[in-house]
């Protein structure tokens, strides 16, 4: 469905990605792991077209998308839940959701999607008239996910959805990601919370300073001793 | 009391004009975090284009006073909107990814360029708008005689502001403008074409400014190539008083500044008019550094 080939991204003169190769098949949950600064967000921003690759290619369902502007990429069916949620704080929950459906022309389908999102996250329905900036961190994360789903994506990119949230909320959000995936949406999940991500994912990639250093099934990665010491910590 | 009400209406008429110009500054700032210093010149351009069109075609004689001025203002708004789009294309878009200072210098350069262009085209002397374009019979309001023109100008600006407010709050594109003002990249992730949003802002702002320019011509009767500097500075002040980037703030700031300034001139001294405007600015910024409506909801983590 999505393939990155030798993707190189630079910020000014600094090369952040040194040639990334990645494949995502339809229906999968693919997890991207790595330490701070490894290039996980840069990879997602590259897919979404917010940073343009210096070289390499990104092909989505047979179409090269690395030359397209970001808004066209959303139209093609790729939505992103960015790191730090980035909900529109001074707009209401409803307005945030409506913006998620900005590229959609089908109001009936939007209404159905909104109802589905409200069933995934009932709290959003309760708070729909509230300003997004007044929500708790977990609620903002739910809103950011709901907002991305409003675009009817076939591929959903999630950048550290567990960041700064309480364990119980993280659990609920990961459960919802599984549910979203079961409904037919392919998922790329960037996480520092490697254990939880790998339990959810089918496959995983490990990035280190702008390079893919490991790519395997989630099971093998979970069992890999290197991963254990580097990302899964000890004990728990 | 009569005097007070008369001054109040005078202040509201002037304040409405400040507000219309202030909206152009604040909308561009909101989306681009850039002060479009050339906005004052687009306002001047509106006043002069209005005068030129009046010389070419007798709008009010053929279409009646209200219909004529309506069509005139619409035409001028359209022409200046095109200039606004060109200005963005030429002076700002090439610098989108450059340091902020480059954009500020470009804005100042565009302002000076346009001011000089207007002077070369129309001359440096004051130009006179035709008299009696709109009826100015006194109208009795709250038992006081108010010149109709003031009421009309105030109504026109209120009408435009209400239209803009509806557009920005209720429509899909309006919501996209607000989103782009909050976080451009997040807006892009929603599928919003931010270049298009910027273009729309450079249509609306200059169009409103141009309408204000024609209104000044009709109200004061004379215009000059430097008028954009004075009105621009006042409108800029109004935008900051209301909270830069905030659309209702610009409306409120404009009206407030117009009324305070007029009251100050009436009750204290005309000589103090401008000092009062900037005194108000400093006072408000001391109490509320982000302007009256400029406070943002803190994003909780
Ligand atoms: N806008 C930017 N300008 C310059 N350098 C950047 C920018 N964004 C990221 N970088 C650099 O690119 C590299 C990769 O950053 P990136 O944000 O992709 O990492 P990450 O894996 O998402 O890290 P984190 O876990 O902290 O989110 C880092 O060295 C970072 O400093
Ligand atoms: Mg990141």
XYZ file of C-alpha atoms and ligand atoms in Angstrom:
569
model
C 0.000 0.000 0.000
C 2.788 2.392 1.000
C 6.445 2.081 0.231
C 9.314 4.365 1.101
C 12.427 3.858 -0.904
C 15.792 5.263 0.094
C 14.115 8.303 1.632
C 16.503 11.133 2.484
C 15.228 14.211 4.324
C 17.285 17.243 5.240
C 16.610 20.166 7.521
C 18.830 22.815 5.998
C 22.221 21.166 5.764
C 21.500 18.572 8.394
C 20.417 15.201 7.094
C 17.745 13.764 9.396
C 16.904 10.627 7.388
C 19.767 8.870 5.625
C 17.843 6.666 3.233
C 14.852 4.925 4.807
C 13.181 1.896 3.244
C 9.787 0.889 4.548
C 6.799 -1.124 3.348
C 3.272 -1.036 4.699
C 0.716 -3.538 3.435
C -2.993 -2.932 3.414
C -4.686 -3.841 6.683
C -1.514 -3.846 8.756
C -0.518 -2.059 11.904
C 3.139 -1.205 11.468
C 5.013 0.190 14.414
C 7.984 2.525 14.085
C 10.230 2.574 17.125
C 13.307 4.510 18.046
C 14.890 6.849 20.578
C 14.459 10.614 20.685
C 15.698 12.214 17.499
C 15.857 8.945 15.545
C 13.727 10.422 12.769
C 10.329 8.877 13.459
C 8.366 12.120 13.203
C 10.401 13.207 10.212
C 9.418 9.990 8.464
C 5.722 10.642 9.098
C 6.038 14.294 8.087
C 7.700 13.123 4.890
C 4.807 10.769 4.137
C 2.300 13.553 4.839
C 4.232 15.953 2.627
C 5.067 18.540 5.285
C 8.753 18.003 4.649
C 9.993 17.239 1.160
C 12.592 14.536 0.616
C 15.978 15.502 -0.769
C 15.951 12.172 -2.599
C 14.184 8.853 -2.617
C 10.522 8.154 -3.167
C 7.234 7.575 -1.399
C 4.658 5.585 -3.323
C 1.100 5.204 -2.094
C -1.132 2.704 -3.891
C 1.003 2.968 -6.985
C 1.180 6.773 -7.058
C 4.351 8.669 -6.141
C 3.243 11.176 -3.516
C 6.517 12.761 -2.413
C 6.069 15.513 -4.994
C 2.495 16.341 -3.948
C 1.558 19.171 -1.583
C 0.356 18.073 1.847
C -3.314 18.814 1.232
C -3.370 16.549 -1.845
C -1.915 13.706 0.185
C -4.801 13.975 2.637
C -7.200 13.809 -0.304
C -5.516 10.605 -1.418
C -6.423 8.947 1.863
C -3.527 9.483 4.277
C -4.320 11.224 7.555
C -1.952 11.956 10.414
C -2.347 12.375 14.153
C 0.733 14.523 14.776
C 3.060 14.380 17.731
C 1.791 16.569 20.544
C -1.778 16.258 19.166
C -1.904 19.800 17.778
C -5.633 20.176 18.091
C -6.941 23.660 17.309
C -7.187 24.879 20.893
C -9.350 27.940 20.354
C -11.845 26.056 18.191
C -14.551 23.805 19.569
C -14.392 20.029 19.515
C -17.054 20.026 16.777
C -15.120 22.507 14.682
C -11.970 20.423 15.033
C -13.841 17.385 13.800
C -15.385 19.297 10.936
C -11.901 20.452 9.889
C -10.834 16.833 9.842
C -13.423 16.307 7.113
C -12.222 19.354 5.179
C -11.490 17.374 2.022
C -14.706 15.399 2.167
C -17.692 16.334 0.028
C -20.132 13.813 1.397
C -22.003 15.350 4.328
C -24.033 12.217 5.061
C -20.972 10.059 5.275
C -19.308 12.715 7.485
C -22.238 12.572 9.868
C -21.950 8.785 10.069
C -18.203 9.008 10.661
C -18.781 11.565 13.397
C -21.267 9.274 15.086
C -18.755 6.439 14.865
C -16.073 8.660 16.434
C -18.496 9.637 19.193
C -19.097 5.935 19.826
C -15.331 5.335 20.025
C -14.855 8.350 22.310
C -18.148 9.206 24.025
C -16.467 12.003 26.016
C -15.980 13.945 22.774
C -19.713 13.974 22.217
C -20.263 15.369 25.685
C -17.648 18.042 25.130
C -18.419 18.852 21.514
C -19.231 22.497 22.221
C -16.173 23.007 24.390
C -12.952 24.618 23.146
C -10.408 21.924 22.360
C -7.806 23.722 24.471
C -9.883 23.117 27.592
C -9.780 19.315 27.194
C -7.433 17.108 29.191
C -4.408 15.612 27.434
C -6.111 12.271 26.918
C -9.234 13.918 25.545
C -7.128 16.019 23.194
C -5.467 12.847 21.950
C -8.883 11.317 21.338
C -9.915 14.444 19.499
C -6.745 14.374 17.391
C -7.480 10.763 16.439
C -11.138 11.502 15.771
C -10.215 14.519 13.679
C -7.897 12.391 11.529
C -10.575 9.729 11.104
C -12.990 12.375 9.816
C -10.880 12.466 6.650
C -11.882 8.845 5.927
C -8.260 7.775 5.650
C -7.242 4.426 4.325
C -3.868 4.940 5.960
C -3.651 6.496 9.422
C -0.315 7.755 10.743
C -0.100 8.114 14.528
C 2.856 9.903 16.120
C 3.353 8.957 19.759
C -0.294 8.900 20.785
C 0.661 7.739 24.281
C 2.935 10.710 24.970
C 2.305 12.160 28.421
C -0.843 10.155 29.125
C -1.772 8.049 32.146
C -1.443 4.259 31.733
C -5.189 3.651 31.840
C -5.840 6.173 29.079
C -2.984 4.772 27.003
C -4.596 1.371 27.255
C -7.928 2.717 26.083
C -6.330 4.568 23.186
C -4.390 1.509 22.047
C -7.586 -0.541 22.228
C -9.256 2.032 20.005
C -6.374 1.907 17.536
C -6.937 -1.829 17.255
C -10.631 -1.194 16.655
C -9.897 1.404 13.995
C -7.582 -1.060 12.290
C -10.255 -3.788 12.401
C -12.608 -1.442 10.623
C -10.235 -1.552 7.650
C -7.844 1.349 8.229
C -4.149 0.596 7.793
C -2.082 2.063 10.638
C 1.482 3.300 11.055
C 2.141 3.765 14.744
C 5.180 5.702 15.934
C 5.898 5.009 19.587
C 8.483 5.257 22.314
C 6.282 2.941 24.334
C 7.716 0.004 22.410
C 6.187 -2.847 24.348
C 2.610 -1.617 24.033
C 3.140 -0.733 20.384
C 4.566 -4.127 19.494
C 1.754 -5.941 21.249
C -0.634 -4.108 18.974
C 1.364 -4.140 15.747
C 1.876 -6.834 13.138
C 5.320 -5.656 12.185
C 7.812 -3.102 13.368
C 10.739 -0.995 12.221
C 13.440 0.284 14.525
C 15.111 3.578 13.606
C 18.436 4.801 14.894
C 19.741 8.228 13.903
C 17.935 8.361 10.589
C 18.450 4.738 9.547
C 16.351 1.588 9.746
C 18.400 -0.803 11.893
C 15.813 -3.564 12.358
C 12.675 -4.630 10.564
C 10.747 -7.673 11.646
C 7.449 -9.056 12.812
C 6.205 -7.651 16.088
C 6.584 -11.038 17.753
C 10.243 -11.402 16.839
C 10.966 -7.840 17.850
C 9.335 -8.421 21.220
C 11.503 -11.481 21.680
C 14.681 -9.791 20.420
C 17.146 -9.310 23.302
C 18.655 -6.192 21.698
C 15.274 -4.536 21.604
C 14.715 -5.609 25.139
C 17.696 -3.829 26.540
C 17.339 -0.768 24.325
C 13.634 -0.062 24.271
C 11.671 -2.297 26.554
C 13.589 -1.637 29.727
C 13.940 -4.234 32.439
C 11.397 -5.881 34.676
C 7.927 -4.908 33.516
C -26.193 64.880 26.422
C -27.027 65.925 22.868
C -23.429 66.786 22.286
C -22.354 63.480 23.749
C -24.625 61.478 21.452
C -23.495 63.433 18.441
C -19.887 62.758 19.296
C -20.679 59.136 19.942
C -22.059 58.725 16.431
C -19.167 60.629 15.001
C -16.831 58.294 16.873
C -18.680 55.192 15.711
C -18.534 56.319 12.085
C -14.778 56.907 12.295
C -14.312 53.809 14.430
C -16.090 51.664 11.853
C -13.566 52.830 9.279
C -10.664 52.052 11.621
C -12.174 48.650 12.251
C -12.463 47.806 8.553
C -8.828 48.713 7.985
C -7.745 46.966 11.189
C -9.330 43.732 9.955
C -6.893 43.627 7.064
C -3.907 43.878 9.382
C -5.231 41.401 11.859
C -6.322 38.735 9.358
C -2.986 38.731 7.571
C -1.152 38.735 10.867
C -3.343 35.913 12.126
C -2.494 33.584 9.277
C 1.033 34.672 8.368
C 2.329 36.298 11.573
C 3.324 39.159 9.300
C 2.500 42.841 9.535
C 1.387 43.837 6.065
C 2.636 47.414 6.218
C 1.460 47.973 2.660
C -2.132 47.529 3.814
C -2.487 51.271 4.523
C -1.532 51.993 0.908
C -4.156 49.565 -0.372
C -6.666 51.589 1.643
C -5.359 54.779 0.001
C -5.574 53.047 -3.347
C -9.235 52.344 -2.642
C -9.917 56.013 -1.963
C -8.180 57.116 -5.172
C -9.688 54.426 -7.367
C -13.098 55.450 -6.036
C -12.390 59.033 -7.052
C -11.207 57.975 -10.495
C -14.271 55.835 -11.090
C -16.529 58.684 -9.967
C -14.853 60.841 -12.581
C -15.455 58.282 -15.295
C -19.027 57.409 -14.479
C -21.722 59.290 -12.533
C -22.671 56.411 -10.303
C -25.031 58.300 -8.035
C -26.843 60.077 -10.865
C -27.484 56.937 -12.867
C -28.035 54.428 -10.078
C -29.307 56.698 -7.333
C -27.240 57.662 -4.285
C -27.430 54.345 -2.457
C -27.244 52.019 -5.439
C -24.502 54.130 -6.986
C -22.257 54.168 -3.938
C -22.964 50.472 -3.401
C -21.795 49.588 -6.899
C -18.857 51.975 -6.640
C -17.660 50.427 -3.400
C -18.063 46.906 -4.796
C -16.015 47.756 -7.877
C -13.242 49.362 -5.846
C -13.201 46.415 -3.459
C -12.762 44.045 -6.393
C -9.941 46.032 -7.941
C -8.020 46.430 -4.696
C -8.566 42.757 -3.876
C -6.707 41.939 -7.095
C -3.894 44.234 -5.983
C -3.844 42.469 -2.642
C -3.429 39.090 -4.301
C -0.663 40.477 -6.518
C 1.065 42.032 -3.514
C 1.098 38.700 -1.727
C 2.345 36.927 -4.820
C 5.154 39.379 -5.508
C 6.225 40.705 -2.115
C 5.456 37.936 0.385
C 5.159 34.497 -1.168
C 8.760 34.355 -2.405
C 9.864 35.075 1.174
C 7.591 32.571 2.882
C 10.519 30.469 4.085
C 12.957 33.294 4.641
C 13.804 34.908 7.974
C 11.079 37.153 9.404
C 13.184 40.247 8.926
C 13.185 39.774 5.140
C 9.393 39.741 5.091
C 9.223 42.861 7.267
C 11.638 44.681 4.991
C 9.643 43.532 1.974
C 6.437 44.802 3.602
C 7.984 48.200 4.277
C 9.362 48.291 0.754
C 5.982 47.459 -0.736
C 4.415 50.201 1.371
C 6.884 52.826 0.186
C 6.622 51.619 -3.395
C 2.825 51.830 -3.419
C 2.775 55.205 -1.695
C 5.126 56.604 -4.298
C 3.200 54.998 -7.114
C 0.005 56.660 -5.872
C 1.766 60.005 -5.597
C 3.152 59.726 -9.120
C -0.235 58.760 -10.536
C -2.408 61.203 -8.645
C -0.032 63.891 -7.467
C 0.954 64.990 -3.997
C -1.881 67.442 -3.399
C -5.177 66.806 -1.702
C -7.901 65.614 -4.052
C -11.529 66.412 -3.501
C -14.391 63.934 -3.565
C -17.609 65.235 -5.152
C -19.986 66.820 -2.637
C -23.345 65.373 -1.740
C -22.840 61.875 -3.048
C -25.006 60.625 -0.229
C -27.819 62.591 1.419
C -26.673 64.144 4.640
C -29.883 65.435 6.119
C -29.999 65.337 9.902
C -31.902 62.401 11.297
C -33.481 62.549 14.702
C -32.203 59.705 16.878
C -32.855 59.583 20.631
C -34.044 63.174 20.308
C -30.752 64.333 18.822
C -30.052 65.379 15.273
C -27.396 63.128 13.764
C -26.125 63.667 10.218
C -27.426 60.776 8.102
C -23.996 60.231 6.557
C -22.509 59.205 9.883
C -25.268 56.713 10.465
C -24.892 55.322 6.968
C -21.147 54.893 7.270
C -21.535 53.213 10.602
C -24.184 50.873 9.218
C -22.089 49.996 6.188
C -19.108 49.061 8.312
C -21.260 47.106 10.757
C -22.842 45.272 7.857
C -19.456 44.334 6.407
C -18.128 43.259 9.763
C -21.190 41.117 10.411
C -20.746 39.507 6.998
C -17.107 38.792 7.693
C -17.880 37.447 11.135
C -20.473 35.084 9.707
C -18.076 33.974 6.985
C -15.235 33.286 9.371
C -17.311 31.612 12.074
C -19.806 29.635 10.061
C -18.386 28.605 6.735
C -15.994 25.822 5.832
C -13.439 28.239 4.365
C -13.811 30.576 7.342
C -13.048 27.748 9.732
C -10.041 26.836 7.597
C -8.800 30.422 7.943
C -9.076 30.196 11.713
C -7.328 26.823 11.725
C -4.459 28.099 9.569
C -4.076 31.030 11.954
C -3.654 28.645 14.872
C -1.291 26.082 13.322
C -0.432 26.104 9.621
C 1.066 22.642 9.495
C -1.798 21.101 11.428
C -4.147 22.838 8.989
C -2.242 21.237 6.100
C -2.709 17.866 7.750
C -6.469 18.512 7.544
C -6.135 18.819 3.775
C -6.353 22.604 3.845
C -4.450 24.360 1.077
C -2.774 27.039 3.181
C -1.570 28.951 0.103
C -5.191 29.298 -0.895
C -6.148 30.453 2.604
C -3.455 33.121 2.468
C -4.774 34.237 -0.894
C -8.304 34.520 0.471
C -7.042 36.608 3.369
C -5.293 38.866 0.858
C -8.593 39.247 -0.971
C -10.771 40.005 2.046
C -8.413 42.337 3.932
C -7.587 44.660 1.024
C -11.229 44.640 -0.129
C -12.415 45.823 3.277
C -9.605 48.365 3.436
C -10.558 49.669 0.003
C -14.182 50.083 1.069
C -12.939 52.073 4.044
C -10.885 54.230 1.672
C -13.946 55.172 -0.350
C -15.868 55.813 2.854
C -13.166 58.206 4.048
C -13.327 60.016 0.729
C -17.071 60.423 1.038
C -17.007 61.341 4.721
C -14.091 63.766 4.865
C -14.399 64.947 1.274
C -10.681 65.000 0.591
C -7.947 62.434 0.191
C -4.184 62.452 -0.074
C -1.487 59.919 -0.908
C -0.275 59.868 2.719
C -3.691 59.092 4.191
C -2.840 55.394 4.375
C -0.046 56.178 6.751
C -2.226 57.983 9.279
C -5.249 55.734 9.022
C -3.022 52.706 8.779
C -1.290 53.604 12.006
C -4.625 54.125 13.765
C -6.033 50.891 12.408
C -2.854 49.075 13.355
C -3.265 50.492 16.849
C -6.876 49.350 16.880
C -5.843 45.840 15.830
C -3.326 45.666 18.661
C -5.775 47.100 21.192
C -8.268 44.396 20.264
C -5.628 41.658 20.212
C -3.609 41.220 17.032
C -4.769 38.252 14.995
C -8.216 38.354 16.591
C -11.019 39.295 14.218
C -13.692 40.424 16.704
C -10.834 42.169 18.522
C -10.073 44.312 15.483
C -13.730 45.276 15.200
C -13.974 46.166 18.873
C -10.588 47.913 18.884
C -11.522 50.037 15.881
C -14.849 51.164 17.282
C -13.351 51.795 20.712
C -10.488 53.820 19.307
C -12.822 55.861 17.105
C -15.124 56.714 19.992
C -12.381 57.464 22.537
C -10.494 59.610 20.085
C -13.577 61.597 19.106
C -14.616 62.053 22.714
C -11.130 63.152 23.616
C -11.081 65.660 20.801
C -14.542 66.946 21.776
C -14.120 67.171 25.533
C -10.413 67.822 25.907
C -8.893 69.221 22.758
C -8.511 68.262 19.118
C -4.807 68.658 19.503
C -4.855 65.684 21.860
C -6.651 63.385 19.470
C -3.664 61.311 18.371
C -2.023 61.389 21.766
C -5.207 59.907 23.188
C -5.192 57.116 20.630
C -1.691 56.052 21.542
C -2.273 56.692 25.240
C -5.120 54.196 25.067
C -2.856 51.735 23.271
C -0.189 51.961 25.956
C -2.724 51.723 28.783
C -4.404 48.664 27.355
C -1.130 46.948 26.620
C -0.026 47.567 30.189
C -3.152 45.956 31.572
C -3.622 43.303 28.886
C -0.436 42.742 26.898
C -2.251 40.592 24.360
C -4.994 43.143 23.769
C -8.599 43.066 24.885
C -9.629 39.832 23.186
C -6.141 38.543 22.521
C -6.041 35.979 25.245
C -5.695 32.413 24.136
C -6.936 29.396 25.921
C -3.855 27.772 27.358
C -3.315 24.432 25.690
C -3.211 21.920 28.472
C -0.723 19.121 28.117
N 12.148 21.341 12.100
C 13.381 20.841 12.270
N 14.466 21.576 11.961
C 15.698 21.092 12.137
N 15.973 19.865 12.592
C 14.938 19.075 12.928
C 13.593 19.528 12.782
N 12.767 18.540 13.179
C 13.569 17.520 13.550
N 14.869 17.834 13.402
C 16.009 16.961 13.663
O 15.848 15.791 12.910
C 16.180 14.652 13.674
C 15.013 13.695 13.721
O 13.964 14.305 14.453
P 12.534 13.662 14.631
O 11.663 14.688 15.244
O 12.100 13.080 13.351
O 12.833 12.522 15.670
P 11.837 11.581 16.447
O 12.309 10.203 16.237
O 10.443 11.880 16.091
O 12.122 12.007 17.937
P 11.121 12.133 19.197
O 11.018 10.771 19.774
O 11.837 13.064 20.115
O 9.828 12.661 18.705
C 16.601 15.154 15.041
O 18.007 15.228 15.062
C 16.016 16.515 15.127
O 16.813 17.364 15.910
Mg 8.868 12.605 17.085
